[in-house]
Structures are given as C-alpha cells and as structure tokens.
CSV table of C-alpha atoms and ligand atoms in Angstrom, one decimal:
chain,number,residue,atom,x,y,z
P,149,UNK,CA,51.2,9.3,-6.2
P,150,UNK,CA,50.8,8.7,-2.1
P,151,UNK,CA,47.8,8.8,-0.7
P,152,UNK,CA,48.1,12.0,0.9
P,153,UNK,CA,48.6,14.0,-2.3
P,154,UNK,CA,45.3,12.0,-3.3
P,155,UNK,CA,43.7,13.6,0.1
P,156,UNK,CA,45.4,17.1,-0.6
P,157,UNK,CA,43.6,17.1,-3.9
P,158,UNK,CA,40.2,16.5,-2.5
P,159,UNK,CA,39.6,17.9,0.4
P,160,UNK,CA,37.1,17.1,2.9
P,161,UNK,CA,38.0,13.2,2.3
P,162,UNK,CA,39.7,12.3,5.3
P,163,UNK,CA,39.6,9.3,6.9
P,164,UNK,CA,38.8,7.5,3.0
P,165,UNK,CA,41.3,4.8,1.9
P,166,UNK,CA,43.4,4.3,-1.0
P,167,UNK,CA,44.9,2.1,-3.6
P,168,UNK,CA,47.7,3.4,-4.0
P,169,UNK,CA,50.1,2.9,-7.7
P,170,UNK,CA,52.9,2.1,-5.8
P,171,UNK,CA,51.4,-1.1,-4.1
P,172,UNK,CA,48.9,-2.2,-6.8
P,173,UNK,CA,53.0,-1.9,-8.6
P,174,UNK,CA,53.5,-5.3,-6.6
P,175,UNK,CA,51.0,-7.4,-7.7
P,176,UNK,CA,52.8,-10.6,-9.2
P,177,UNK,CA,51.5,-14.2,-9.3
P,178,UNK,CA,52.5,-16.3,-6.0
P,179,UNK,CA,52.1,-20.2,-5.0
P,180,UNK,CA,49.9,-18.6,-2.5
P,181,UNK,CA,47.6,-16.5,-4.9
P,182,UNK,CA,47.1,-18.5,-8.0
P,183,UNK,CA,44.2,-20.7,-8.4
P,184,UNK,CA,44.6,-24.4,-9.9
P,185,UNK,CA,43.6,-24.4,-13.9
P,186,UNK,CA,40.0,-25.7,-13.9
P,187,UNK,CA,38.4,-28.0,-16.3
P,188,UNK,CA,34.8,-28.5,-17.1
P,189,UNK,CA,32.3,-30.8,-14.8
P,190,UNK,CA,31.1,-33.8,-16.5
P,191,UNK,CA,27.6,-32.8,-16.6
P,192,UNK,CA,26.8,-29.4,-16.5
P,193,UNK,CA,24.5,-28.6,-14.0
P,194,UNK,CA,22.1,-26.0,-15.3
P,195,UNK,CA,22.5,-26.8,-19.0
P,196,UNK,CA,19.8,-24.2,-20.1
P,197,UNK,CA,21.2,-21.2,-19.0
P,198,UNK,CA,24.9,-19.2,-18.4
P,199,UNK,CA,25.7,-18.4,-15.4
P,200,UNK,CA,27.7,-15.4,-14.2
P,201,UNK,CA,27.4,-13.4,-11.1
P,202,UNK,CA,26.6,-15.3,-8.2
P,203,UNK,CA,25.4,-14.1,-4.3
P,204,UNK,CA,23.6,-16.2,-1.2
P,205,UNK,CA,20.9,-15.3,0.6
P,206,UNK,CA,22.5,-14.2,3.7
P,207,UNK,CA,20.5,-13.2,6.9
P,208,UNK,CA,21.5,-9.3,8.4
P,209,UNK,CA,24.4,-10.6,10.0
P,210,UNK,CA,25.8,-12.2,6.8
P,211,UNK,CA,26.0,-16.0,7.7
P,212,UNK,CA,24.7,-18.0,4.3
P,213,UNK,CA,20.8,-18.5,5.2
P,214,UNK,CA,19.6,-22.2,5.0
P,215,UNK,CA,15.7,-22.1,4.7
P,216,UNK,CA,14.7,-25.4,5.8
P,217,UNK,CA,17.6,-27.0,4.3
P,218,UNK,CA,18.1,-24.9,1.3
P,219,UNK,CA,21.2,-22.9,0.4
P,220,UNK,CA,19.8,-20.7,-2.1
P,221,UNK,CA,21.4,-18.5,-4.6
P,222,UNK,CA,20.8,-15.6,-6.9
P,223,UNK,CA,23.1,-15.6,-10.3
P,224,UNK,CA,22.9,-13.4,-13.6
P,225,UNK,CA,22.0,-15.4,-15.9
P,226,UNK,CA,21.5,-15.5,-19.8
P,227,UNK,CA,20.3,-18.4,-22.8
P,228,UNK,CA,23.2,-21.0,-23.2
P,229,UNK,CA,23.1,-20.7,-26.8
P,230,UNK,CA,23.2,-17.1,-26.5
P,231,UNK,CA,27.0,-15.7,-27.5
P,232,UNK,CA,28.5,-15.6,-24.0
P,233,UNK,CA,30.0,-11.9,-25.1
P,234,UNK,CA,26.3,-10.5,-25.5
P,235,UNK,CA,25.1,-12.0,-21.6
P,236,UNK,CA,25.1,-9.0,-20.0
P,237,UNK,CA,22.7,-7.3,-22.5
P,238,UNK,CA,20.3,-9.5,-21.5
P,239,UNK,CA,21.1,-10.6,-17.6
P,240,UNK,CA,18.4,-12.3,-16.4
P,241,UNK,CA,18.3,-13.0,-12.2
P,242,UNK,CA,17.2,-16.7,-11.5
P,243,UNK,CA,17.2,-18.4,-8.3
P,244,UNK,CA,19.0,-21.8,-7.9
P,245,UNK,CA,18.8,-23.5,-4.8
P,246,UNK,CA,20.1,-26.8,-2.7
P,247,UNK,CA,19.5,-29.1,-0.1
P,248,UNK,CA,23.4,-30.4,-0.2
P,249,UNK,CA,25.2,-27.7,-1.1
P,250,UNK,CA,26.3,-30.0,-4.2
P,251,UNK,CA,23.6,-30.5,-6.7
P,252,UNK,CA,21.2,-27.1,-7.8
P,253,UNK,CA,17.8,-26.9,-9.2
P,254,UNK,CA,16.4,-23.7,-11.4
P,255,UNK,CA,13.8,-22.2,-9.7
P,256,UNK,CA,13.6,-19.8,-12.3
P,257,UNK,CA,13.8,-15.9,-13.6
P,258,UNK,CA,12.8,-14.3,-9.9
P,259,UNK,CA,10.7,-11.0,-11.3
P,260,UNK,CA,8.7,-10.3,-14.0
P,261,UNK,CA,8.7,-6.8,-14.0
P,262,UNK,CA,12.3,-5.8,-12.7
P,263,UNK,CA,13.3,-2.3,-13.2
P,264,UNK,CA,16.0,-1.4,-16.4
P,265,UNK,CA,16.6,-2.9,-19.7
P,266,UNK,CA,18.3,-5.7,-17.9
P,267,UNK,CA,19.6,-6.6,-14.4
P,268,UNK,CA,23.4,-6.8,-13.0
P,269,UNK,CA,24.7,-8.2,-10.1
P,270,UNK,CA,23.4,-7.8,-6.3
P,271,UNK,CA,23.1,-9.3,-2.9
P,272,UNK,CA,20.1,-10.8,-1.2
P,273,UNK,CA,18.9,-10.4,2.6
P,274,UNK,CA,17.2,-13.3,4.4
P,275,UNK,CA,15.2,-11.0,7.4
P,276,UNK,CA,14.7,-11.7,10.6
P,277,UNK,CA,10.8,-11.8,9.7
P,278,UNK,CA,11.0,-14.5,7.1
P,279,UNK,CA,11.0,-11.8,4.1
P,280,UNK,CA,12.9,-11.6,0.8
P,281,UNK,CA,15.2,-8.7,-0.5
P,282,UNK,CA,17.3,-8.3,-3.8
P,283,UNK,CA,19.1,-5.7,-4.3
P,284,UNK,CA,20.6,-5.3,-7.4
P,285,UNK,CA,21.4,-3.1,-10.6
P,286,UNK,CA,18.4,-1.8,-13.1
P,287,UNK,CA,21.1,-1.0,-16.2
P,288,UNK,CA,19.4,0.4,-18.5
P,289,UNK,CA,16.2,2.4,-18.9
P,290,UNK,CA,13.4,0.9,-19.7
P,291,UNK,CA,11.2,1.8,-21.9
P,292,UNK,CA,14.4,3.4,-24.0
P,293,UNK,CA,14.4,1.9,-27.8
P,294,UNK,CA,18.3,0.8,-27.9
P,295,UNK,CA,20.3,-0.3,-25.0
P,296,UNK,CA,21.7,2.4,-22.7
P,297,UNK,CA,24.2,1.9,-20.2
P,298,UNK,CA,22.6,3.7,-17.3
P,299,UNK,CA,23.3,1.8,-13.8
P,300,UNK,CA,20.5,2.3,-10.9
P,301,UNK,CA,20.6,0.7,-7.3
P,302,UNK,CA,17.6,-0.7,-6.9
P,303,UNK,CA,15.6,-2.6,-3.6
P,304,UNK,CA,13.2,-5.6,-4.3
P,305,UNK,CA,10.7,-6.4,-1.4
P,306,UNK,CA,7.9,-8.6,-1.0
P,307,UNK,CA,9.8,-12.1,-1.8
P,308,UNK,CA,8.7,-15.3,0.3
P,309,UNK,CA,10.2,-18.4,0.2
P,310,UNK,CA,7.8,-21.6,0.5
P,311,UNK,CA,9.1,-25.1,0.9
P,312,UNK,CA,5.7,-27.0,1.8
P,313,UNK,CA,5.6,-28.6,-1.5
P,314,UNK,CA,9.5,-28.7,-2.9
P,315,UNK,CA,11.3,-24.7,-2.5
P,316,UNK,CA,9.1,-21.7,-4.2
P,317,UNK,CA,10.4,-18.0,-3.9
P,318,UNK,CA,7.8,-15.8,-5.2
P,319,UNK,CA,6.2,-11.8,-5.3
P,320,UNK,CA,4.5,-10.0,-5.2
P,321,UNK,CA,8.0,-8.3,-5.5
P,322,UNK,CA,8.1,-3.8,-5.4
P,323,UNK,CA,10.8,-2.6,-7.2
P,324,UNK,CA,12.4,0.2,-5.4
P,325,UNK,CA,15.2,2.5,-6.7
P,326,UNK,CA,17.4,3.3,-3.8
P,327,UNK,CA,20.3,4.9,-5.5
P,328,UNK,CA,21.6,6.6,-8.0
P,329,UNK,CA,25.2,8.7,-8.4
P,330,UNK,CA,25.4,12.4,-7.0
P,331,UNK,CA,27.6,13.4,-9.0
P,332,UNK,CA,29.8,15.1,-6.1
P,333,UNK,CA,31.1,11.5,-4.6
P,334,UNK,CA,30.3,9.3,-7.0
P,335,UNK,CA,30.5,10.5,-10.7
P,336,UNK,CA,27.4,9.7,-13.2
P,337,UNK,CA,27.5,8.9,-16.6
P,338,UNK,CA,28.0,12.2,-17.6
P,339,UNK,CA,31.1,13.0,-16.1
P,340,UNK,CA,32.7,9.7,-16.8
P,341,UNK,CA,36.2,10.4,-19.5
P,342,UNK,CA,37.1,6.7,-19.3
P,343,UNK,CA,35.3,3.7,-20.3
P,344,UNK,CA,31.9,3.4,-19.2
P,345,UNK,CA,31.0,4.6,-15.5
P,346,UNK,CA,29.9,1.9,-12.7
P,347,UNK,CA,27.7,2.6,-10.2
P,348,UNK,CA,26.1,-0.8,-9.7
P,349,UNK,CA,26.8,-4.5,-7.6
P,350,UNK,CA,25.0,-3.3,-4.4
P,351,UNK,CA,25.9,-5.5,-1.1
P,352,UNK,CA,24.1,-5.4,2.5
P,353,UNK,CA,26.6,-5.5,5.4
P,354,UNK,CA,25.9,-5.0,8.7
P,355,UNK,CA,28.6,-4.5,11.1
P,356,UNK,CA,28.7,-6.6,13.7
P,357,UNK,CA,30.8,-4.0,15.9
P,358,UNK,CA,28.7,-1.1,15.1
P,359,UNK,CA,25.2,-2.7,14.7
P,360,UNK,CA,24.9,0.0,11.8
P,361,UNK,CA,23.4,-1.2,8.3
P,362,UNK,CA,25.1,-0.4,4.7
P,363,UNK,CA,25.3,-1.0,1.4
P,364,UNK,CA,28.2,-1.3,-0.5
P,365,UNK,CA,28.4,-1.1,-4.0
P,366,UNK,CA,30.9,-0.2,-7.2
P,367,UNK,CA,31.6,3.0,-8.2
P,368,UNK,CA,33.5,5.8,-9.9
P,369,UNK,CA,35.2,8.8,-7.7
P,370,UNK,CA,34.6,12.3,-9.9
P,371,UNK,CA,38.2,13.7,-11.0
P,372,UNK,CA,37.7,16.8,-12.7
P,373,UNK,CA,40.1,17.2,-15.7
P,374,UNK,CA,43.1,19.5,-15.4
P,375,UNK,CA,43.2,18.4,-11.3
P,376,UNK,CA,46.0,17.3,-9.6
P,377,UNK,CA,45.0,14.0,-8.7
P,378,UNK,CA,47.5,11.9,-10.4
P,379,UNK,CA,50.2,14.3,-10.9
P,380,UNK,CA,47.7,15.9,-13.5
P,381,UNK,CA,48.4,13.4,-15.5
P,382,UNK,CA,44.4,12.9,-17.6
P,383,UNK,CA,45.5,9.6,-19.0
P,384,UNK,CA,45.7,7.8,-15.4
P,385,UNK,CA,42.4,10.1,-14.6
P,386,UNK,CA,40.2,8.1,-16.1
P,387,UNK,CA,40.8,5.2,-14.2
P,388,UNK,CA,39.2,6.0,-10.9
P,389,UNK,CA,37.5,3.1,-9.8
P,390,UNK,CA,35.7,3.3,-6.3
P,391,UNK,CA,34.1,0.9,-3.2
P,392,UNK,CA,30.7,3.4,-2.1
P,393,UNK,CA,28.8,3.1,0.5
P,394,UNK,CA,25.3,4.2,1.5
P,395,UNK,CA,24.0,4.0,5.1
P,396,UNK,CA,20.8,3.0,6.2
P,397,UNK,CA,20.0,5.2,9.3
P,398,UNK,CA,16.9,2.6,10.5
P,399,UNK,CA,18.0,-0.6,9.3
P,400,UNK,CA,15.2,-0.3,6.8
P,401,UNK,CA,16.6,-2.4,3.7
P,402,UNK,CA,15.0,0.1,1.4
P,403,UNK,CA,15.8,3.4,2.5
P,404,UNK,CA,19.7,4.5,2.7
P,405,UNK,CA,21.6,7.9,2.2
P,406,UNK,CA,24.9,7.9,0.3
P,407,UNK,CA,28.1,8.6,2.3
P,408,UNK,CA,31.9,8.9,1.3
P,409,UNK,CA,33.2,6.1,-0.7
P,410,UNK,CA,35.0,3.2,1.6
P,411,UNK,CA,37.7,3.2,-0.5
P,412,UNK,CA,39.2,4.1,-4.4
P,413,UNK,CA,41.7,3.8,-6.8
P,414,UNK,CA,42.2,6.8,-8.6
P,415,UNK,CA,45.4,7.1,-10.8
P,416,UNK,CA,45.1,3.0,-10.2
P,417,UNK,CA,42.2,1.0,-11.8
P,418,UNK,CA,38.8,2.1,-13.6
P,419,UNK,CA,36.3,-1.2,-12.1
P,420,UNK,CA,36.1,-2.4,-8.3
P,421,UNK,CA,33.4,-4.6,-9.2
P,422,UNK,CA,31.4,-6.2,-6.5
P,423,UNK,CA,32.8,-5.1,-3.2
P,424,UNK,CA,32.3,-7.2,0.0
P,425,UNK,CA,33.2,-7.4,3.1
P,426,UNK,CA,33.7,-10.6,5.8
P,427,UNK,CA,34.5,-9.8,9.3
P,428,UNK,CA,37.0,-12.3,10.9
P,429,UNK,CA,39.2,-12.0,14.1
P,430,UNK,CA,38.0,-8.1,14.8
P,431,UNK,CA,39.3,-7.1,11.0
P,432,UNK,CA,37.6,-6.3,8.0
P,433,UNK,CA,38.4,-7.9,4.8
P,434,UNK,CA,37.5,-5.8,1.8
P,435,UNK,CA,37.3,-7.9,-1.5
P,436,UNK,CA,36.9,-6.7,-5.1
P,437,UNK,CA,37.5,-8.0,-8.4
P,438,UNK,CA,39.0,-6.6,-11.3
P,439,UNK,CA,40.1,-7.2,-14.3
P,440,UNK,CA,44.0,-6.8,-16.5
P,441,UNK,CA,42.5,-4.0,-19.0
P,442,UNK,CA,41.1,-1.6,-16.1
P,443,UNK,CA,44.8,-1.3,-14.9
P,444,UNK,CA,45.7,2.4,-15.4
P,445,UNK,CA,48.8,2.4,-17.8
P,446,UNK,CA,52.0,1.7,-16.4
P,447,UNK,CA,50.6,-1.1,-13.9
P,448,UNK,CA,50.3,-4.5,-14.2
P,449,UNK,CA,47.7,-6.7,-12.8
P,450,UNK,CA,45.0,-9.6,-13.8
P,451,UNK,CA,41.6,-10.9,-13.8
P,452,UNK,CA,41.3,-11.2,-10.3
P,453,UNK,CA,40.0,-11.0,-6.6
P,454,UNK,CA,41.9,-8.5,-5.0
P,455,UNK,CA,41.3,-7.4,-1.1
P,456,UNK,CA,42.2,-5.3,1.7
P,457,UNK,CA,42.2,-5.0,5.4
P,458,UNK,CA,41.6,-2.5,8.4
P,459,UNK,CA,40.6,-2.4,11.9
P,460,UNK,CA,37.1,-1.0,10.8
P,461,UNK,CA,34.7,-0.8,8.4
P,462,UNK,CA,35.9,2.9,7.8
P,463,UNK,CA,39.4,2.3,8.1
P,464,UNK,CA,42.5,2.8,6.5
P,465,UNK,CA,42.6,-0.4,4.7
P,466,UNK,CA,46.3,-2.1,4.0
P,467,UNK,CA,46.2,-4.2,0.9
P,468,UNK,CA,46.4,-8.1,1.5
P,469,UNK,CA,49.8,-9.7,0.6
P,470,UNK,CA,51.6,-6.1,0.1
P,471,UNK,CA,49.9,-5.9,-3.0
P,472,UNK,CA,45.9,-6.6,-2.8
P,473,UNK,CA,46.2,-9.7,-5.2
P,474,UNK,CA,44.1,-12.5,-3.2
P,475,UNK,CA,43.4,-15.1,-6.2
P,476,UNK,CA,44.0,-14.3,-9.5
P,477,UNK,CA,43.9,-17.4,-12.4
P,478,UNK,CA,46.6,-19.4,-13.9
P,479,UNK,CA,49.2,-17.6,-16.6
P,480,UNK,CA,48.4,-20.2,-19.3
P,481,UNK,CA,44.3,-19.5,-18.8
P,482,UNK,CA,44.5,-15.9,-17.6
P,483,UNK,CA,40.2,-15.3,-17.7
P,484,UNK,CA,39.1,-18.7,-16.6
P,485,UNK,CA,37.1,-17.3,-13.3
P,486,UNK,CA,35.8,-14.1,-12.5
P,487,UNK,CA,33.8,-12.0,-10.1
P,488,UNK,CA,34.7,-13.7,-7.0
P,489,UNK,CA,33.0,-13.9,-3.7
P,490,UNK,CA,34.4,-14.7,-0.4
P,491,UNK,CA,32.5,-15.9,2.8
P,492,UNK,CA,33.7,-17.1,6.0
P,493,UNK,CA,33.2,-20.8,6.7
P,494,UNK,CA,34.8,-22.4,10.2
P,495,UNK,CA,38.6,-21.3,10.5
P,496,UNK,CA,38.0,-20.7,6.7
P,497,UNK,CA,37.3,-18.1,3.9
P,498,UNK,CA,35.9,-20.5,0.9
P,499,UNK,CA,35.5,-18.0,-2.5
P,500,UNK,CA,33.3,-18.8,-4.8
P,501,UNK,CA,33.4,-17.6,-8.6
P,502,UNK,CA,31.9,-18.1,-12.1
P,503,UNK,CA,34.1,-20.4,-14.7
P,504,UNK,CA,34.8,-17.8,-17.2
P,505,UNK,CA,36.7,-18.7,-20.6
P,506,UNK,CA,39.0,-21.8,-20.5
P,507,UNK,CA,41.7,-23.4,-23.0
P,508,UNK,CA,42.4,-19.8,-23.8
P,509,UNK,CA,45.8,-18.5,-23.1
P,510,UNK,CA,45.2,-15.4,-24.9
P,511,UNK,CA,46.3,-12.3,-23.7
P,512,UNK,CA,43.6,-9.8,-23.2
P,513,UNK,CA,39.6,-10.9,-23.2
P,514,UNK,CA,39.1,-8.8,-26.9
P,515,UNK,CA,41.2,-11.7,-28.5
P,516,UNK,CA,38.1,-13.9,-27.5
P,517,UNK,CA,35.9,-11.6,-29.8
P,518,UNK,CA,38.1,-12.7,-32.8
P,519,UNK,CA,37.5,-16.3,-32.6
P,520,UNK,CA,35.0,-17.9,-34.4
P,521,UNK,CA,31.2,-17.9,-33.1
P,522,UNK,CA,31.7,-21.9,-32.1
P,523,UNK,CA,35.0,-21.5,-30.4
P,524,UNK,CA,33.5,-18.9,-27.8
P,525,UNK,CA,31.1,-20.9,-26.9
P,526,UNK,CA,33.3,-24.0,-26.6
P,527,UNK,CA,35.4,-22.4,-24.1
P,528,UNK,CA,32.8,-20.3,-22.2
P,529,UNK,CA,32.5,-22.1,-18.6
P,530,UNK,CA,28.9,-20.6,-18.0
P,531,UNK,CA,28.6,-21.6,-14.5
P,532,UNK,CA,29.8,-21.6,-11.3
P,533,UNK,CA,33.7,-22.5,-10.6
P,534,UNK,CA,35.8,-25.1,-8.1
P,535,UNK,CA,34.7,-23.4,-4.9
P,536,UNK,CA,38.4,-21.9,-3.3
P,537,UNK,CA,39.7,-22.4,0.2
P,538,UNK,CA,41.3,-19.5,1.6
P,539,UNK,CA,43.8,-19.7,5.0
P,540,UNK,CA,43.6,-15.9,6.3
P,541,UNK,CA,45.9,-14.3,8.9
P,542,UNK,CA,46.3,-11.1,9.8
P,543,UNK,CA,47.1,-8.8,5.9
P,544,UNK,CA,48.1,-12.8,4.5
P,545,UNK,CA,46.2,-14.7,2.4
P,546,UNK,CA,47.1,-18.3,1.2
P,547,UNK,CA,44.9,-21.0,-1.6
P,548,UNK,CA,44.7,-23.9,0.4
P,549,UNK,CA,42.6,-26.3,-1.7
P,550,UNK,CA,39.8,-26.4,-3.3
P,551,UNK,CA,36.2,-28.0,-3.6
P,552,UNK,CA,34.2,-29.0,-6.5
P,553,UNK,CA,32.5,-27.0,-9.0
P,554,UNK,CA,29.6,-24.9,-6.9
P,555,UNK,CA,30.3,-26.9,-3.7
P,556,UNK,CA,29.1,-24.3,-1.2
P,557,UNK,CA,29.2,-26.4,1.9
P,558,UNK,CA,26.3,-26.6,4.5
P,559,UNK,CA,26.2,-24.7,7.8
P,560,UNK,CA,28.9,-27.2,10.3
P,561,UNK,CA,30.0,-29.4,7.4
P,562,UNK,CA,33.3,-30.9,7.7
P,563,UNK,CA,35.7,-30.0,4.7
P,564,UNK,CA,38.4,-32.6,3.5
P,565,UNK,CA,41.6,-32.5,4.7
P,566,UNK,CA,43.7,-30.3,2.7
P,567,UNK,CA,47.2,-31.2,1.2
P,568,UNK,CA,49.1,-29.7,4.1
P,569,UNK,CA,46.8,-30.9,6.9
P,570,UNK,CA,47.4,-34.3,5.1
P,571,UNK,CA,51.1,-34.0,5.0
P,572,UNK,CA,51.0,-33.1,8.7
P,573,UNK,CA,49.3,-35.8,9.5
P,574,UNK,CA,51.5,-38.0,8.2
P,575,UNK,CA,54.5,-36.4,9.9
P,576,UNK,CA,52.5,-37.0,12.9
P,577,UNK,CA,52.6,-40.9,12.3
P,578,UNK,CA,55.8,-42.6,13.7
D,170,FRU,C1,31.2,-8.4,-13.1
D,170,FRU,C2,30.2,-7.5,-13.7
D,170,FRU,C3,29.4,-6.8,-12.6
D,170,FRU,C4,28.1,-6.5,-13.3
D,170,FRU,C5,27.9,-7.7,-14.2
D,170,FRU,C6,27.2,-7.4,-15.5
D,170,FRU,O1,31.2,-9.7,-13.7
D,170,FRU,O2,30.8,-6.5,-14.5
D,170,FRU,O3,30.0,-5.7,-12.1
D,170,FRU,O4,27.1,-6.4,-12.3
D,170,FRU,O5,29.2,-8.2,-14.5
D,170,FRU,O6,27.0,-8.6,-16.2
C-alpha cells in the first residue's frame, strides 16, 4: 500500500500525510532509539496516587510556563492501591507542581464537576492574560449507569493560579465540549470495526510561522468496509489510527472547527495516542505514541514514541529514522514507559513519560492481567519516568542521556554533560 493508492481511495484528501506499511515495516530497535531499563526511585514521590498521562502548562507559544517559579503539571491520575489495569475507569486530573523542577507537591483533583464518567489525557494553556485552560477528554457519559466508552473534546475555562500563600489553582472552572467526531473525517463510535474508537488527547499548538491556533488530538479515519483502502483487505481496515486537527479561526481556546486529519495510518496502526508537535530549526516534529498490539497484522512495532517530520504543520511528513521509531523501551522490559511527550529545551528535545510496568519481560501487556493481584501492583511504576534527552537533526533522532525520574528542568538550566560531551572532553585534554 503507497500512499497514493491511500489518496486514490479517498478523494478530496490531498495534501494529508501517511504512515505508510512499508516504512512502519522498518521499525527495529537501535543504540540510538532505545531507552536505558529504569528502576524505581527510592521514595516515591506522590505515594497516594498513580500517575499516568502527563502535560505542562505551556503558554500559546508552547514554552513550559513557570508561574512565579512553578513548573506545574497536569497528570491522570488514579488511587495507588487501586489495580493499575482498572486506572483509566476512574482517571482523575490533579495538578502537581514545582519550584525545582525536581521535587512535586499534590495540589489536588483540579474540578469537581468535570464532564464524562471519567477524564483522559489533555493539554493545558497558560494565556497571555494570566487565565487557565484544560483541555482534555470527558470519556464516558455521565449520568449513564455502567461505563461507556464514549470520548468527547472538551474546554475548561476559568482556572487561576494563586501563589500569595504557597501555589493554589482553582475555578470556578466551565466545562465546555468543543468536539466531537463527524463521522465523515473522523469515525464515531458507531462506525468503529476494530477495537474501540479514539477520538480523545486534545493538544493546543500554535504555529509560530502561521500565527494560526489548533488543536490536535487522536483519532480514527472512517474506512468503509468493502473499500479499497488497503488492498481491500477488512482485516488491516480496522486499524486506522489518525492525528486530527481542529482550527480555531479567532484564537479563542474554546471555539474550533474540525479540519482534515494531519496525518493517519490506515492499513498501519489502530491508536496515535497523544499527538504533539515541537517546532525546531523551521521543521515540524510530529510525535505519537503507540503501542505493540495496535500494529495491523503483518507489522512489527512496540510500546513506543514514534514521530515524523515536514516543512509545515500541513506537510507531507517523512517518518524520523526511516521508520518513525523515536524511543521505544528495552527488549527485556518491553512496557516499562509509555505515552511520551517531547518539548524542546536549549539545543535539546528532553521527553518525558510515565514508568509503566517493570521487571516484566512478558510479551504482550494481557500477560500482566494473568499475574496475581500483588504482582501487578509490584511492578506498576505509577509515576512519572527518567526524563530522556533527545539530539535531533534534520529526520534523525539520537537518546543521548538521561535525567532523573520527573526532572523537568527549569527555564535556562544547565543539563549535565552527557557521556559523549564527556568523552569529547577528554579527547580535548592533551
Ligand atoms: C495513553 C491513553 C490516552 C488516554 C489515556 C486514558 O496512555 O490511552 O490516549 O487519554 O491513556 O487513560
């Protein structure tokens, strides 16, 4: 499958990008892609809760906000003794925030009357003006009696942020819902053949070329069954993963219009979760993660943050390393970090992610169901991961070190040398 027999089949898509079979059929673990294995951190530092999906307030133009010295953070979030395979029936967003970048405090659930049975993951706008927004996904409907699966894009506004006596973000908050599927570009959950739909993980970017405001979030591109997308073939159908976008004429964070997807994966993979986007050198880096079982059969790939490239936000993106595998997680502990997210920082990309399930070199995520009760928890991480360093040139990508678990430095702050800057230091010596 190329992508132009992909356009054939749908017309009226020009100009959208593709992941195409035949380079997601390259993605194999490098030196350059695979993340050191990660143990636990002495203390935990949120022992009450697990934590998942993690964003930062960032301002319009996507620098991390610091609000009088806080870095502050949004992550789902669920009762540690809670069985880490139920979490995201009951996600929770709470606000965490820092004044080193090192240690975090709770600061607490943010709403108390969010929209859906439960929330999923987001993005959060520092404005110009001082205000709050959270974006993020109402799944669910509330008010239903047993859990539905429904996903809704949905705008907070009304959050402040006091620091006069220690750091308070509060309401009143007004839950707006900003998006749902069309059905035409991005399929509901009626239309989904495969395993459940997305239509969720909503992201402000604004485009520092353009000046123009979006939203990207994860989604599924309708296929309808018999087409020819895919050779026909209904088995790879189903996986048609996709990166939307909605456009916000104004600027106004709670008002957008849905457009064209950025980007999909039909025939390829069923989940681009969490897109995102960081501007560097006049490109645009695309990042998703996904995971080994939303491969479409007959391709091969992990638990992992995959990304792509193009000259603008609309552009015919090239996958990074040949392939789109950025980071993926060591062969011998295959789901130990998940849903990654990559900001710019200096000459660096840093990538955060959450620390999944460790000690387990298990093959696919069900085996976890099938050990006992105590042994999930055991080797649930539950919070934020080693913080990765990322050397990025041109469609390359490379891990050059790391930092510690949810070290997310401090606008200006001077990282440690890494190996190779050591090494060439020493050459330097004579
Ligand atoms: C990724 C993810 C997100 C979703 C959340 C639900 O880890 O699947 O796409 O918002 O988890 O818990």
């Amino acid at each position: 499958m190329t992508n132009e027999a992909l356009g054939e089949s749908r017309p009226g898509t020009r100009g959208r990008a593709g992941w195409t079979r035949e380079q997601a059929s390259r993605i194999a673990r490098t030196d350059d892609t695979v993340a050191p294995i990660v143990y636990p951190p002495e203390t935990e530092q949120i022992p009450e809760v697990h934590i998942w999906d993690t964003w930062f307030l960032r301002e319009r133009d996507g620098t991390l906000a610091t609000v009088d010295g806080y870095r502050i953070c949004f992550s789902l979030t669920a009762p540690s003794d809670l069985l880490p395979g139920k979490r995201h029936d009951v996600a929770t967003i709470r606000c965490f925030y820092s004044d080193d970048g090192r240690n975090w405090h709770n600061a607490g659930p943010v709403f108390e009357d969010p929209l859906g049975q439960r929330q999923w993951a987001g993005s959060a706008l520092y404005d110009d003006d001082g205000s709050v927004y959270l974006f993020y996904t109402a799944a669910g409907e509330e008010g239903a009696d047993d859990l539905t699966y429904t996903q809704r894009i949905v705008g907070a506004g009304g959050g402040t942020i006091d620091t006069a006596d220690g750091f308070e973000l509060s309401g009143p908050w007004t839950h707006h819902e900003l998006l749902r599927p069309d059905g035409e570009r991005y399929e509901r959950e009626d239309q989904s053949r495969g395993m459940i739909y997305t239509f969720r993980d909503p992201w402000f970017f604004e485009d520092p070329e353009t000046g123009e405001t979006w939203l990207l979030f994860e989604a599924n591109t309708p296929v309808q069954e018999g087409s020819d997308a895919c050779g026909g073939d209904d088995a790879l159908q189903e996986f048609n993963g996709s990166v939307g976008i909605a456009r916000s004429p104004t600027g106004d964070p709670l008002a957008w219009e849905l457009e064209d997807p950025l980007l999909d994966a039909v025939g390829v993979n069923q989940e681009l979760e969490r897109p995102h986007v960081v501007y560097r050198d006049g490109l645009y880096y695309l990042f998703v993660s996904s995971h080994l079982h939303t491969f479409a059969p007959g391709l091969k790939g992990f638990d992992a943050l995959y990304g792509f490239v193009a000259e603008e936000l609309r552009g015919d993106y090239v996958p990074l390393n040949e392939s789109g595998l950025v980071v993926t997680n060591p062969e011998n502990a295959p789901f130990q970090s998940y849903s990654w997210m990559a900001f710019p920082h200096g000459d660096e990309v840093l990538v955060q992610s959450f620390f999944n399930y460790y000690d387990f070199a298990g093959e696919t995520l069900d085996e976890i169901a099938h050990l006992s009760e105590s042994e999930q928890m055991r080797r649930f991480g539950g919070s934020l991961g080693p913080t990765l360093r990322l050397d990025v040139e041109g469609s390359r990508t490379r891990i050059i070190g790391t930092l510690g678990h949810w070290h997310i430095p401090l606008d200006g702050e001077t990282l440690p040398l890494t190996d190779r800057e050591l090494i060439r230091r020493g050459q330097g010596v004579d």
